[in-house]
Short mmCIF file of C-alpha atoms in Angstrom, two decimals:
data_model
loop_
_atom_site.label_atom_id
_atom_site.label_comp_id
_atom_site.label_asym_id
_atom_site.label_seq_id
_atom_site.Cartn_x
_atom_site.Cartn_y
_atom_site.Cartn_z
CA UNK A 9 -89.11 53.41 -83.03
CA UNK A 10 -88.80 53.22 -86.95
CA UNK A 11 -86.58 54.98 -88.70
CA UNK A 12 -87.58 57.10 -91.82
CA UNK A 13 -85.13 54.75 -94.13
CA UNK A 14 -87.56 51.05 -92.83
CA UNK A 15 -85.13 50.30 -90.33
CA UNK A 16 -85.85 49.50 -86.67
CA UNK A 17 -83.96 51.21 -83.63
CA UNK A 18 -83.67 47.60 -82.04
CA UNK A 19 -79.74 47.75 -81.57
CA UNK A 20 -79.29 48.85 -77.92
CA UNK A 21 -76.27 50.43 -76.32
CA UNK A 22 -74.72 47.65 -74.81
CA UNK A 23 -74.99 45.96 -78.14
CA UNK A 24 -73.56 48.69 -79.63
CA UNK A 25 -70.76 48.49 -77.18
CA UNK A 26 -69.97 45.45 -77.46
CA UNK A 27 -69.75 45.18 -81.51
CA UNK A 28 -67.53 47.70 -81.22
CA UNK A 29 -65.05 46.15 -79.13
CA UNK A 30 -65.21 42.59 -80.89
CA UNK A 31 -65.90 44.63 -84.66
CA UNK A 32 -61.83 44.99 -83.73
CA UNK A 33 -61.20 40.54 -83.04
CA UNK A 34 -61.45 39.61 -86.17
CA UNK A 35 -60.49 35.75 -86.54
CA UNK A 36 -57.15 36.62 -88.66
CA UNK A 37 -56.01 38.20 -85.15
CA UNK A 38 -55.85 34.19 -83.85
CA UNK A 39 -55.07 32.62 -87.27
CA UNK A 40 -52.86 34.93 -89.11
CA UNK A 41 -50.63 36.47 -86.12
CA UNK A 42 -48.25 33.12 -86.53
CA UNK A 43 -47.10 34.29 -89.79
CA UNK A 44 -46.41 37.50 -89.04
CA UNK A 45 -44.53 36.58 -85.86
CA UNK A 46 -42.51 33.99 -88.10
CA UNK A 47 -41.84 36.68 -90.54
CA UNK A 48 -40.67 39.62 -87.68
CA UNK A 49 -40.16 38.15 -84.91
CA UNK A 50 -40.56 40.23 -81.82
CA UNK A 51 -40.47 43.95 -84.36
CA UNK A 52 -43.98 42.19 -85.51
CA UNK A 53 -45.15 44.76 -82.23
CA UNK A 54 -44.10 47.56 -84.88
CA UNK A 55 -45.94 46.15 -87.58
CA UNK A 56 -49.40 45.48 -85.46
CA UNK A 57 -48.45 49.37 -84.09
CA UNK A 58 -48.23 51.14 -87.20
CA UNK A 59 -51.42 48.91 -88.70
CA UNK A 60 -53.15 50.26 -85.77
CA UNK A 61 -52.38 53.55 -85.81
CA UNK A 62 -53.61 53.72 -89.23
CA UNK A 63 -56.77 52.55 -88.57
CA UNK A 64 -57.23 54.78 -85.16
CA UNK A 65 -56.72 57.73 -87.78
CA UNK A 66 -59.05 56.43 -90.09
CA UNK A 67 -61.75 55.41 -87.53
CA UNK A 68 -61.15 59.47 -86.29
CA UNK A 69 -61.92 60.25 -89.79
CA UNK A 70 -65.34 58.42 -90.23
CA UNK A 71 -66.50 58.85 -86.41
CA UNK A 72 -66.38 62.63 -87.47
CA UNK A 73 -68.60 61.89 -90.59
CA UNK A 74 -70.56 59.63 -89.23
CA UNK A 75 -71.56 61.56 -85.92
CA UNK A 76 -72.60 64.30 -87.90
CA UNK A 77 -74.52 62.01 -90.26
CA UNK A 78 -75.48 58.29 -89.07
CA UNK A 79 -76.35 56.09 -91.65
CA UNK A 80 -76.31 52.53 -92.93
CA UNK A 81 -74.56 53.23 -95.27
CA UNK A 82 -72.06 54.55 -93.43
CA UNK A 83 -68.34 55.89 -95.34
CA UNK A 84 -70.12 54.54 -98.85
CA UNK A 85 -73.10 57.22 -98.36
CA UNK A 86 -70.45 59.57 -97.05
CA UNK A 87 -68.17 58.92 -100.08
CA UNK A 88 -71.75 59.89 -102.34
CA UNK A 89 -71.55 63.08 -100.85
CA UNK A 90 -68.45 64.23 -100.98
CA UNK A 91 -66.96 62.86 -103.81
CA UNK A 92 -70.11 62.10 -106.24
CA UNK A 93 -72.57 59.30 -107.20
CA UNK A 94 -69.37 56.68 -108.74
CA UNK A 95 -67.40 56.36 -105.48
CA UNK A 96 -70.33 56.12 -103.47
CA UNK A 97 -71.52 53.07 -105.50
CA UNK A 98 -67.69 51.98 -105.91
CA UNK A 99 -66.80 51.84 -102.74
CA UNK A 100 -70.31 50.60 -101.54
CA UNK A 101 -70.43 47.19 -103.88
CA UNK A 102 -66.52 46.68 -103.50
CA UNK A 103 -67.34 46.53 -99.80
CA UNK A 104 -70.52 44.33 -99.96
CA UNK A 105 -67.90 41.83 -102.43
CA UNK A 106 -65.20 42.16 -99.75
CA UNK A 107 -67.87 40.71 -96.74
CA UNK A 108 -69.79 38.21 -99.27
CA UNK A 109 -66.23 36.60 -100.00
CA UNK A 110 -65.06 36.54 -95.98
CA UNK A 111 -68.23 34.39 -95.09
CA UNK A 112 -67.07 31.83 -97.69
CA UNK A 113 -63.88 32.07 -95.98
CA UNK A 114 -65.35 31.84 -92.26
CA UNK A 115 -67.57 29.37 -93.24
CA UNK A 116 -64.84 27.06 -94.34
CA UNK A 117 -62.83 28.08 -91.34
CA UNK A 118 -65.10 27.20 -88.62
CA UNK A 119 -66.81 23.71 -90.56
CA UNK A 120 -62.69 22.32 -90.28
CA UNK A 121 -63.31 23.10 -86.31
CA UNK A 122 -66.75 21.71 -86.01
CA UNK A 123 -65.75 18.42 -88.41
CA UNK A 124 -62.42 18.02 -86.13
CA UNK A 125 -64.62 17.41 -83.04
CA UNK A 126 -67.56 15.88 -84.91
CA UNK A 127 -66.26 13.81 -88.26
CA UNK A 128 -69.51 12.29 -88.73
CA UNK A 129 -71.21 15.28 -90.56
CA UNK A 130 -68.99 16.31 -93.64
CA UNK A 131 -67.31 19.77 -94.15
CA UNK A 132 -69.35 21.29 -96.57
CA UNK A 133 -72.68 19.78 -94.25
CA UNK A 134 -71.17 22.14 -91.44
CA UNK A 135 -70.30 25.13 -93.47
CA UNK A 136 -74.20 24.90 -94.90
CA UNK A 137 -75.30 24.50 -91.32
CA UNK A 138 -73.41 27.50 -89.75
CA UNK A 139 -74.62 29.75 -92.99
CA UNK A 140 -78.39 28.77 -92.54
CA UNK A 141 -78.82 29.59 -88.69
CA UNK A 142 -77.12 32.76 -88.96
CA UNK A 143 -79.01 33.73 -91.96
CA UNK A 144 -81.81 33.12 -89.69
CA UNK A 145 -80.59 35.08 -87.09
CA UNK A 146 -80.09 38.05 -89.20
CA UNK A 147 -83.47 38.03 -91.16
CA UNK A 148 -85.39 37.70 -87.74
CA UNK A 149 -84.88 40.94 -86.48
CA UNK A 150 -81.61 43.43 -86.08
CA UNK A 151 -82.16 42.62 -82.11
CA UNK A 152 -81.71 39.14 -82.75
CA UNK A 153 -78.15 39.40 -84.67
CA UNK A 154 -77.06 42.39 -81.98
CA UNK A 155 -77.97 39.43 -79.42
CA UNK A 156 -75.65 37.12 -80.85
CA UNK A 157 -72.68 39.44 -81.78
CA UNK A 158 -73.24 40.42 -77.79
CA UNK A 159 -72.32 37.18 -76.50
CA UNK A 160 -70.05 36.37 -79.40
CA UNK A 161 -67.90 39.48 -78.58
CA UNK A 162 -68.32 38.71 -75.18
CA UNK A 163 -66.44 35.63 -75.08
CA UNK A 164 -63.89 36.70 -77.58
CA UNK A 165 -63.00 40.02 -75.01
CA UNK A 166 -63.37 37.43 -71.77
CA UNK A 167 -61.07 35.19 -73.96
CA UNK A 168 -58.17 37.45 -74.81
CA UNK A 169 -58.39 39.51 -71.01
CA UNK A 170 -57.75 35.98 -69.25
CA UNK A 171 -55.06 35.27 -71.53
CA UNK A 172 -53.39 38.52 -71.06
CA UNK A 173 -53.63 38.12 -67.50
CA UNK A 174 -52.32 34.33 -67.70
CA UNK A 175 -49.91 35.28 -70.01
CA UNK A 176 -48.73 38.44 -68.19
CA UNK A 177 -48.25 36.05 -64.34
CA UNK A 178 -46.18 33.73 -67.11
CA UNK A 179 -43.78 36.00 -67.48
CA UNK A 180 -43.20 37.74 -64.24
CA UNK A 181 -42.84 33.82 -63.08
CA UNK A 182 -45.96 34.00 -60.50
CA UNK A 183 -48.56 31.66 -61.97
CA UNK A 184 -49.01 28.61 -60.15
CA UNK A 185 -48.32 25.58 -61.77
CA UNK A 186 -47.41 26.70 -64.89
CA UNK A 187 -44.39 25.88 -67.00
CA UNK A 188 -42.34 28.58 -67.23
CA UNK A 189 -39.18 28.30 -68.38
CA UNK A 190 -39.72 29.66 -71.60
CA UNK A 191 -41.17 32.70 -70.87
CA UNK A 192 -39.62 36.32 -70.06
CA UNK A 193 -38.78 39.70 -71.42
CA UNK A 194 -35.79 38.60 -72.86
CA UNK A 195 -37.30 36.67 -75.35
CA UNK A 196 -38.15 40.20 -77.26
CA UNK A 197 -33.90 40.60 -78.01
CA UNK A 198 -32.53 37.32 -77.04
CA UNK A 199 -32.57 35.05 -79.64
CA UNK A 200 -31.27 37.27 -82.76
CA UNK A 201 -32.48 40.97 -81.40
CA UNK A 202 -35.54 42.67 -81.63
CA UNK A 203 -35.74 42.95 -85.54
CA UNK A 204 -34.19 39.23 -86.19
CA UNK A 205 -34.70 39.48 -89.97
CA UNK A 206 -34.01 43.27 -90.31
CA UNK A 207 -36.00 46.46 -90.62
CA UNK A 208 -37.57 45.67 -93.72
CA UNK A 209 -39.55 43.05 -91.66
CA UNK A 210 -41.70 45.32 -90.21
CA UNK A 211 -43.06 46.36 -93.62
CA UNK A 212 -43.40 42.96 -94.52
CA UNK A 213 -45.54 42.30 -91.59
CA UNK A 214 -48.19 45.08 -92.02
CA UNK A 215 -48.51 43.64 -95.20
CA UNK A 216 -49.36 40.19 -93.02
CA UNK A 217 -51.74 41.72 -90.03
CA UNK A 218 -53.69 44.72 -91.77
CA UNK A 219 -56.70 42.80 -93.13
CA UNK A 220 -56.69 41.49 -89.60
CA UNK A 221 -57.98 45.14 -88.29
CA UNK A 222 -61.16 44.81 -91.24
CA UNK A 223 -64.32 45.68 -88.81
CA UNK A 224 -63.83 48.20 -87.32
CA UNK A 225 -66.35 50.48 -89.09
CA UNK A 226 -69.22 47.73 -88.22
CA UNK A 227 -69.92 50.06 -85.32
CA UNK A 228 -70.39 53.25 -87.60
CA UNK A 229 -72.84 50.97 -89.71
CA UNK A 230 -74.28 49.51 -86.70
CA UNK A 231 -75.23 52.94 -85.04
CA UNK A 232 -77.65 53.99 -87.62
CA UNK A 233 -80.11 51.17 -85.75
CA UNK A 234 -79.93 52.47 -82.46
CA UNK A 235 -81.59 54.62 -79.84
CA UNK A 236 -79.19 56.87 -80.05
CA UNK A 237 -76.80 56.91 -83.26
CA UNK A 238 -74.53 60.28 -82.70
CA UNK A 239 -73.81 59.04 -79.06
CA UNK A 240 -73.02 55.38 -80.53
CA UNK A 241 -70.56 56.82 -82.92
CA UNK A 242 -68.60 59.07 -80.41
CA UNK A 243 -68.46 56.54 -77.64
CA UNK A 244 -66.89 53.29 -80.36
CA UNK A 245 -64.67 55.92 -82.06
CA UNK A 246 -63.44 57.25 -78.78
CA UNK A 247 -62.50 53.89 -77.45
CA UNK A 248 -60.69 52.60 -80.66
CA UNK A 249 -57.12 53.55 -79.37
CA UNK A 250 -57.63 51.42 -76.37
CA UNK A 251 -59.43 49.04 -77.82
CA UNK A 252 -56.19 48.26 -80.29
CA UNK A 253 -53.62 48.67 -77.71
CA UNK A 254 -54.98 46.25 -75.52
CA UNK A 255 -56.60 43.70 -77.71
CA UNK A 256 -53.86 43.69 -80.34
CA UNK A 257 -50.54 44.59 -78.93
CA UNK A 258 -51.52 43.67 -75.40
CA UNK A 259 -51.77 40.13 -76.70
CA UNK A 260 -49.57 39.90 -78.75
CA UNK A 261 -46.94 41.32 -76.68
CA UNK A 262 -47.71 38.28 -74.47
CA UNK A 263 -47.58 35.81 -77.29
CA UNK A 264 -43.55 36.98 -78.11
CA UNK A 265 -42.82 37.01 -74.74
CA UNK A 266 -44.61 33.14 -73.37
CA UNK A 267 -41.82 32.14 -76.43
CA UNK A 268 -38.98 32.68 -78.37
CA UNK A 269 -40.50 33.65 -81.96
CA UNK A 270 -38.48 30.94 -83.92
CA UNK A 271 -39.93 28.42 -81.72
CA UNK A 272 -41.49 25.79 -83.92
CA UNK A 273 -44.69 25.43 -82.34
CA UNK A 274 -45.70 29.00 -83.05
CA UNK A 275 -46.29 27.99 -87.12
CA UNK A 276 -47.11 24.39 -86.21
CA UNK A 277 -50.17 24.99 -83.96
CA UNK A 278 -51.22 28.87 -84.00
CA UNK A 279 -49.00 31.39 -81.99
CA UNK A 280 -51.94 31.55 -79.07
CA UNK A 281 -52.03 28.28 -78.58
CA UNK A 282 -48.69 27.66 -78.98
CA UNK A 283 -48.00 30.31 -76.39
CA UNK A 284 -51.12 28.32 -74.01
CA UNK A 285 -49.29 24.82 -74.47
CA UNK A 286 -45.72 26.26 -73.63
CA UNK A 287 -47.68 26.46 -69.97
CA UNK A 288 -48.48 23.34 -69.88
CA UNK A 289 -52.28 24.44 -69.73
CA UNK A 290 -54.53 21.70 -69.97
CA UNK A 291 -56.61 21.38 -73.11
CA UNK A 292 -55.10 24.34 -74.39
CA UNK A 293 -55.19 23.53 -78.17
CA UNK A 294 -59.09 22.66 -78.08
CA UNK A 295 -59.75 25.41 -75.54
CA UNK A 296 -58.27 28.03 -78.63
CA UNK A 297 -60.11 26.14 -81.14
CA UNK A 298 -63.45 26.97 -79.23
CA UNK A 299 -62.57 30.75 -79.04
CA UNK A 300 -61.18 30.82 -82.72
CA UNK A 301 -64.44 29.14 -83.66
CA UNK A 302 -66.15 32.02 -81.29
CA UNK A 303 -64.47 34.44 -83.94
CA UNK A 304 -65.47 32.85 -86.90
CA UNK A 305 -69.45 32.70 -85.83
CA UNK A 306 -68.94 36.30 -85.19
CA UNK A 307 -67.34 37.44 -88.00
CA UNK A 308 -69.92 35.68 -89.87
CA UNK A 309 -72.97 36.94 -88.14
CA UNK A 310 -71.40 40.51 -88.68
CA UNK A 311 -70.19 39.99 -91.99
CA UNK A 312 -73.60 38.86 -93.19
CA UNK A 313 -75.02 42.00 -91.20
CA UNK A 314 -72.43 44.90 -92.88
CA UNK A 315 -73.61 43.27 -96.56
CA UNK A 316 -76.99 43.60 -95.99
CA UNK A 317 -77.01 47.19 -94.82
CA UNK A 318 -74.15 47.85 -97.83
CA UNK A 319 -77.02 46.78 -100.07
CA UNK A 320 -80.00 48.12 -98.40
CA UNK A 321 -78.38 51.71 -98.35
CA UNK A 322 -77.36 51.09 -102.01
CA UNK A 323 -80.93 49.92 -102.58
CA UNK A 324 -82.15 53.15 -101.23
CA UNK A 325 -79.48 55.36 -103.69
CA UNK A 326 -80.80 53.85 -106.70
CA UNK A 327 -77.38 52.28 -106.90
CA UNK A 328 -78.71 48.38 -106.53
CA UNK A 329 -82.55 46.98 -106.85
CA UNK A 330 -84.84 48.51 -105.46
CA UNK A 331 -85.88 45.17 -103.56
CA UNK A 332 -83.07 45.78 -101.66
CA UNK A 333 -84.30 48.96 -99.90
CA UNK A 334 -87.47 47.11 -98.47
CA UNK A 335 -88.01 46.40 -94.57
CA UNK A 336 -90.32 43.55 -93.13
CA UNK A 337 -92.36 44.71 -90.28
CA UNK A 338 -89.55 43.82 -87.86
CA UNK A 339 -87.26 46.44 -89.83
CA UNK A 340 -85.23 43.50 -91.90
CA UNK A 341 -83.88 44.09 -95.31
CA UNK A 342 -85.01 40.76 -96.13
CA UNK A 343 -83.55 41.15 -99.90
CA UNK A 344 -80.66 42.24 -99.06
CA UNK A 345 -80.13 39.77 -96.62
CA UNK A 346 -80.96 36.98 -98.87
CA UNK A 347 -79.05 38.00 -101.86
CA UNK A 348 -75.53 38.74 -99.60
CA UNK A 349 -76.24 35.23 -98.43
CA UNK A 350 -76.72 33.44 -101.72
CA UNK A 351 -73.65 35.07 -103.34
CA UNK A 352 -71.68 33.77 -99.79
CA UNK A 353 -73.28 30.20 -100.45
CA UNK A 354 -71.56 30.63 -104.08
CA UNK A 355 -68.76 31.30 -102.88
CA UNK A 356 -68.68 28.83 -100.37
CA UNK A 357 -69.23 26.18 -103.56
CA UNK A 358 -66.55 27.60 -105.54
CA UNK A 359 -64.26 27.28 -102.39
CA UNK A 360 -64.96 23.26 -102.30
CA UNK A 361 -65.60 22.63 -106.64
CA UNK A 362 -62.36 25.19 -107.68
CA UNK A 363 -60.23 26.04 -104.34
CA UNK A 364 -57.22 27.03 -106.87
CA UNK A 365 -59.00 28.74 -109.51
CA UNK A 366 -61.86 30.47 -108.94
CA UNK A 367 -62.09 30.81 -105.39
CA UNK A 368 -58.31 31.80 -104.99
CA UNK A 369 -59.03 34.68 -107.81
CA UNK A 370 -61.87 35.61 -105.29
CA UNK A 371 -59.65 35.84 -102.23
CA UNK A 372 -56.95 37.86 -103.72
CA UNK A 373 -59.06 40.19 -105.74
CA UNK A 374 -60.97 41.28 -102.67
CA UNK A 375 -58.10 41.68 -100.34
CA UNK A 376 -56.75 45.53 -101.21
CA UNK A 377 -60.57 46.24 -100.44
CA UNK A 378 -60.18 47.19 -97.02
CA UNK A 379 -57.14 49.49 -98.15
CA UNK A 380 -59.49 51.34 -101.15
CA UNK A 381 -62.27 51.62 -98.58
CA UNK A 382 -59.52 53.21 -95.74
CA UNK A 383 -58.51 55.71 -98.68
CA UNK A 384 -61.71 56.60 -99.68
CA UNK A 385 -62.72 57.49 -95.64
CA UNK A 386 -59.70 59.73 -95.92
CA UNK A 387 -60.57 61.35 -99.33
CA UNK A 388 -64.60 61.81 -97.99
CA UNK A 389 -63.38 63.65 -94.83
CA UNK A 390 -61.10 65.44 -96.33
CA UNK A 391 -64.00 67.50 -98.20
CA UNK A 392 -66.51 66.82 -96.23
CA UNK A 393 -65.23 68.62 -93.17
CA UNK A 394 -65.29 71.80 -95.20
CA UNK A 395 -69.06 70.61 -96.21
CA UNK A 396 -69.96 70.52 -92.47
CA UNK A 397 -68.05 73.61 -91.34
CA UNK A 398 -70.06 75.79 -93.66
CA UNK A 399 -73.58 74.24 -93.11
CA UNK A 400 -74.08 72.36 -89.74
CA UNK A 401 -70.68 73.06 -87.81
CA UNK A 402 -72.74 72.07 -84.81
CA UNK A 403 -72.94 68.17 -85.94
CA UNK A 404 -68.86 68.17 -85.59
CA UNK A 405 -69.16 66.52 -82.23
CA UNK A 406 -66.02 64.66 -83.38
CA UNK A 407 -62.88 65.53 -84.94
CA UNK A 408 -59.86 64.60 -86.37
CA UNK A 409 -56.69 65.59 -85.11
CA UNK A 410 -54.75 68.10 -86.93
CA UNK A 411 -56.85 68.28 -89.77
CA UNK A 412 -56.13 67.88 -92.57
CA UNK A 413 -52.30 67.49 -91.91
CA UNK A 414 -52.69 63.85 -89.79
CA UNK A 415 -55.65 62.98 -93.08
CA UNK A 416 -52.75 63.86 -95.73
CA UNK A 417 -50.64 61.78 -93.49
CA UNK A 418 -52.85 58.88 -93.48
CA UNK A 419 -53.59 58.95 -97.34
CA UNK A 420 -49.82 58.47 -97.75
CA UNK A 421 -49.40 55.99 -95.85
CA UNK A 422 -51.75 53.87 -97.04
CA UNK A 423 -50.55 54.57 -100.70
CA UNK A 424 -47.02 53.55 -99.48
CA UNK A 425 -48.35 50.39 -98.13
CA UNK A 426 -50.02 49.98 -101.30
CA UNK A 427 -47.13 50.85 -103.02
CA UNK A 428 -44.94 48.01 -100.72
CA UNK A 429 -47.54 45.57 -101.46
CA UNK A 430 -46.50 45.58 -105.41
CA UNK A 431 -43.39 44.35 -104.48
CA UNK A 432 -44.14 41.56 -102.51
CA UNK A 433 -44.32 38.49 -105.89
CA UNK A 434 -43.84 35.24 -103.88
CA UNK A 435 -46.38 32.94 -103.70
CA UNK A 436 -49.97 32.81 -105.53
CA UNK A 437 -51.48 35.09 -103.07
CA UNK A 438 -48.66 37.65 -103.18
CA UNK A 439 -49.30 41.19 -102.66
CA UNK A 440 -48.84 42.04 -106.07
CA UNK A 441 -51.06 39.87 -107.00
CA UNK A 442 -53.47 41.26 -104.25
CA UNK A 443 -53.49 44.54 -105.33
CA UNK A 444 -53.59 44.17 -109.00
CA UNK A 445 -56.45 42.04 -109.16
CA UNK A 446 -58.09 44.19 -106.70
CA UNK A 447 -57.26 47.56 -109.08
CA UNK A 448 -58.83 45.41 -111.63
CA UNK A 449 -62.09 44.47 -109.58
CA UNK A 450 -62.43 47.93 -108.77
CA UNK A 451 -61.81 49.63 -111.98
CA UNK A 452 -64.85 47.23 -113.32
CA UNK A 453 -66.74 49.00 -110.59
CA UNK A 454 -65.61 52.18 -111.08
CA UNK A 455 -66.49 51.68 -115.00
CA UNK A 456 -70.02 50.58 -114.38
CA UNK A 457 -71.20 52.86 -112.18
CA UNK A 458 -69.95 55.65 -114.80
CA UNK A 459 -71.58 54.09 -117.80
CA UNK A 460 -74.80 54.32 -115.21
CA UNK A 461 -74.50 57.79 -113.86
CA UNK A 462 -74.29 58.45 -118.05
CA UNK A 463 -77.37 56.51 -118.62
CA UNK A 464 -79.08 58.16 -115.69
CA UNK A 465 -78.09 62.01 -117.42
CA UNK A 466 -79.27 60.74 -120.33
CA UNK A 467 -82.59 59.54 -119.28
CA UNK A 468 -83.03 63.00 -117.10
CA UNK A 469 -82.16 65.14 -120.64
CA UNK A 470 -84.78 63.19 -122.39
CA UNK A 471 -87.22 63.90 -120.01
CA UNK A 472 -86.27 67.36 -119.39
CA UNK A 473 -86.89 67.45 -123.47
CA UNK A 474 -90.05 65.85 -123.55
CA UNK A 475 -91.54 68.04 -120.40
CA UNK A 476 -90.34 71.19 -122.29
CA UNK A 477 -92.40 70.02 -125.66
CA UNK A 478 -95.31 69.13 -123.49
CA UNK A 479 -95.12 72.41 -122.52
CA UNK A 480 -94.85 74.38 -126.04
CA UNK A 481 -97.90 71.87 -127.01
CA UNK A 482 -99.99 73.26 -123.99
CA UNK A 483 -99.26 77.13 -125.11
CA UNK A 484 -99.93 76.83 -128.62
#
């Protein structure tokens, strides 16, 4: 089955299923929870609560859009219609920067784990390595990279269910074998109370854990490849509240309450397998490298996949070459593919030749992305709904709650996070930072695409001019 855009149907449902569930693992969940813990201690449960929250509401908001309309270009062909031509291009090429900059970033992260256990092949020789056989993966066929992200996700949701259950015998003091004498409920309020460093910690840690939850619209991307795209949609934005609670708090929950969140080891080795070793579980450290190194590969393969389709569905606006917009015979975007890939391997270079400079400018000018894409969901649905309503009310097989109060609700808190994030100046990655260079990025954006859409009137007057002469010629 072909679709009328090039693509192929070749995604099927228990692909679909399962990218949604791991579209929500990212590999900051593994790597980045440590800080946040160190920052909130046990109130960091508040932090990954009202982060998740936020993106249940948002996820509501583009299920509903996307139901009624699957495409590959999911909230950036959404944003087109409802808003106008500049923040669907906006959007669309901030989010195809965002993913081209995480697979330099996952790259890096998973060649340290594969040179750890094999120091023979250098860093950069693993990075190169990881990027050409998922490359391959992807440009072989959309079946191939749903394959993959299938067992990826797999063992990332096998992963974090046996260490919930581990975890959860831990701490009621039934697991055999196991040291624990660290573990218990009262490690949530004994050592300095629930909020240890205050209120004000909580904010502080959503700043820490949101880019964690970047992903979760794979699915809505995803859907526009398979058999059946509206039911695809429902089913991944139905399940996203359950998804987060047990995936995200469920684990983490676990992680405050294996250890007290001061403990040392939490910073020093990763709070999961911190949490593991506090058990006195054999191989624990390597056994967590294996699953964060399960993350990476996936958020790779998917990264490289969401890119693609960004560009392909710009390709197909007239908002990026035209290349772009082209299918093989298997239903690739081979352009797409290879141009998201060679602007990752660029990336990848700049994060070995300038780690401080230019890569670090990279980082931090991409990471409010996921924040301007969130608002822009909110924004699109918010007109869109009306849109829908009045012509097809029929496609509304999903809704958001208590619209448009809970969508006005959403749009300010994300602005208030925003807002937060401006006064966070410490260190070269600060949220300040973030944010401004971010604004920056994506006023560029904002300015090219209006210089085009000018261009593009221009060209349409001319030839409305020329047709109209052509026309007087013919009479006379």
């Amino acid at each position: 089955m072909t679709s009328g855009s090039g693509l192929q149907a070749g995604l099927k449902n228990r692909h679909l299923s399962m990218i949604a569930i791991g579209g929500v693992i990212g590999a900051g969940l593994f790597v980045g929870s440590s800080s946040g813990i160190a920052t909130a201690g046990p109130g960091i449960l508040l932090s990954y609560a009202l982060v998740g929250t936020l993106v249940v509401l948002v996820m509501r908001m583009l299920g509903e859009m996307s139901a009624a309309n699957p495409t590959s270009g999911s909230f950036s062909a959404h944003a087109d219609r409802a808003l106008g031509r500049w923040a669907g291009f906006s959007i669309g090429w901030l989010y195809w920067f965002f993913w081209v900059v995480v697979l330099a970033v996952e790259a890096t992260a998973g060649a340290k784990i594969l040179e750890g256990w094999i120091p023979a092949v250098p860093q950069w020789g693993w990075a190169l390595l990881v990027m050409v056989v998922l490359t391959a993966t992807n440009l072989v066929s959309v079946g191939s990279y749903g394959e993959f992200e299938f067992w990826f996700a797999g063992i990332k949701v096998v992963a974090i269910g046996a260490f919930i259950v581990v975890g959860a015998l831990a701490i009621f003091g039934v697991l055999p074998g196991a040291r624990t004498d660290k573990a218990g409920l009262g490690n949530l309020t004994d050592h300095g109370g629930f909020l240890p460093n205050g209120p004000g910690a909580i904010l502080t840690g959503v700043l820490l854990v949101v880019f964690s939850f970047m992903g979760s619209e794979i699915a809505t991307l995803a859907a526009g490849e398979s058999e059946d795209p509206q039911r695809a949609v429902t089913k991944s934005t139905n399940s996203i509240i359950w998804r987060i609670g047990v995936f995200y708090l469920g684990s983490i929950f676990i992680v405050v309450c294996l250890l007290p969140w001061n403990d040392p080891s939490i910073k020093a080795q990763g709070s999961y397998v911190a949490a593991l070793d506090s058990l006195g579980i054999a191989h624990a450290g390597q056994i967590m490298n294996f699953i964060v190194l399960t993350s990476v590969l996936s958020c790779l393969n998917s990264g490289l996949y969401t890119a693609s389709r960004m560009a392909f569905s710009l390709g197909g606006r007239g908002d990026a070459p035209k290349a772009f917009a082209r299918t093989t015979s298997r239903g690739v975007p081979m352009a797409a593919i290879i141009a998201s890939v060679v602007f990752g391997f660029v990336a990848v270079f700049f994060n070995y030749a300038f780690p401080d400079t230019v890569f670090l400018f990279l980082v931090n000018s991409s990471g409010a992305v996921a924040l301007f894409v969130w608002l822009v969901i909110c924004a699109s649905q918010l007109r869109l709904r009306r849109i829908i309503e009045r012509e097809s009310p029929e496609k509304l097989v999903v809704r958001m709650w208590l619209y448009p109060y809970l969508t006005w609700a959403t749009i300010a808190l994300i602005v208030f996070v925003l807002g937060y994030m401006l006064t966070d100046t410490e260190g070269e990655s600060s949220g300040r930072t973030t944010v401004l260079l971010s604004l920056l990025v994506a006023l560029a954006v904002v300015a090219v695409s209006v210089v085009k859409e000018r261009v593009r009137g221009g060209k349409a007057v001319t030839t409305a001019v020329s047709d109209t002469d052509a026309d007087k010629v013919s009479v006379n």
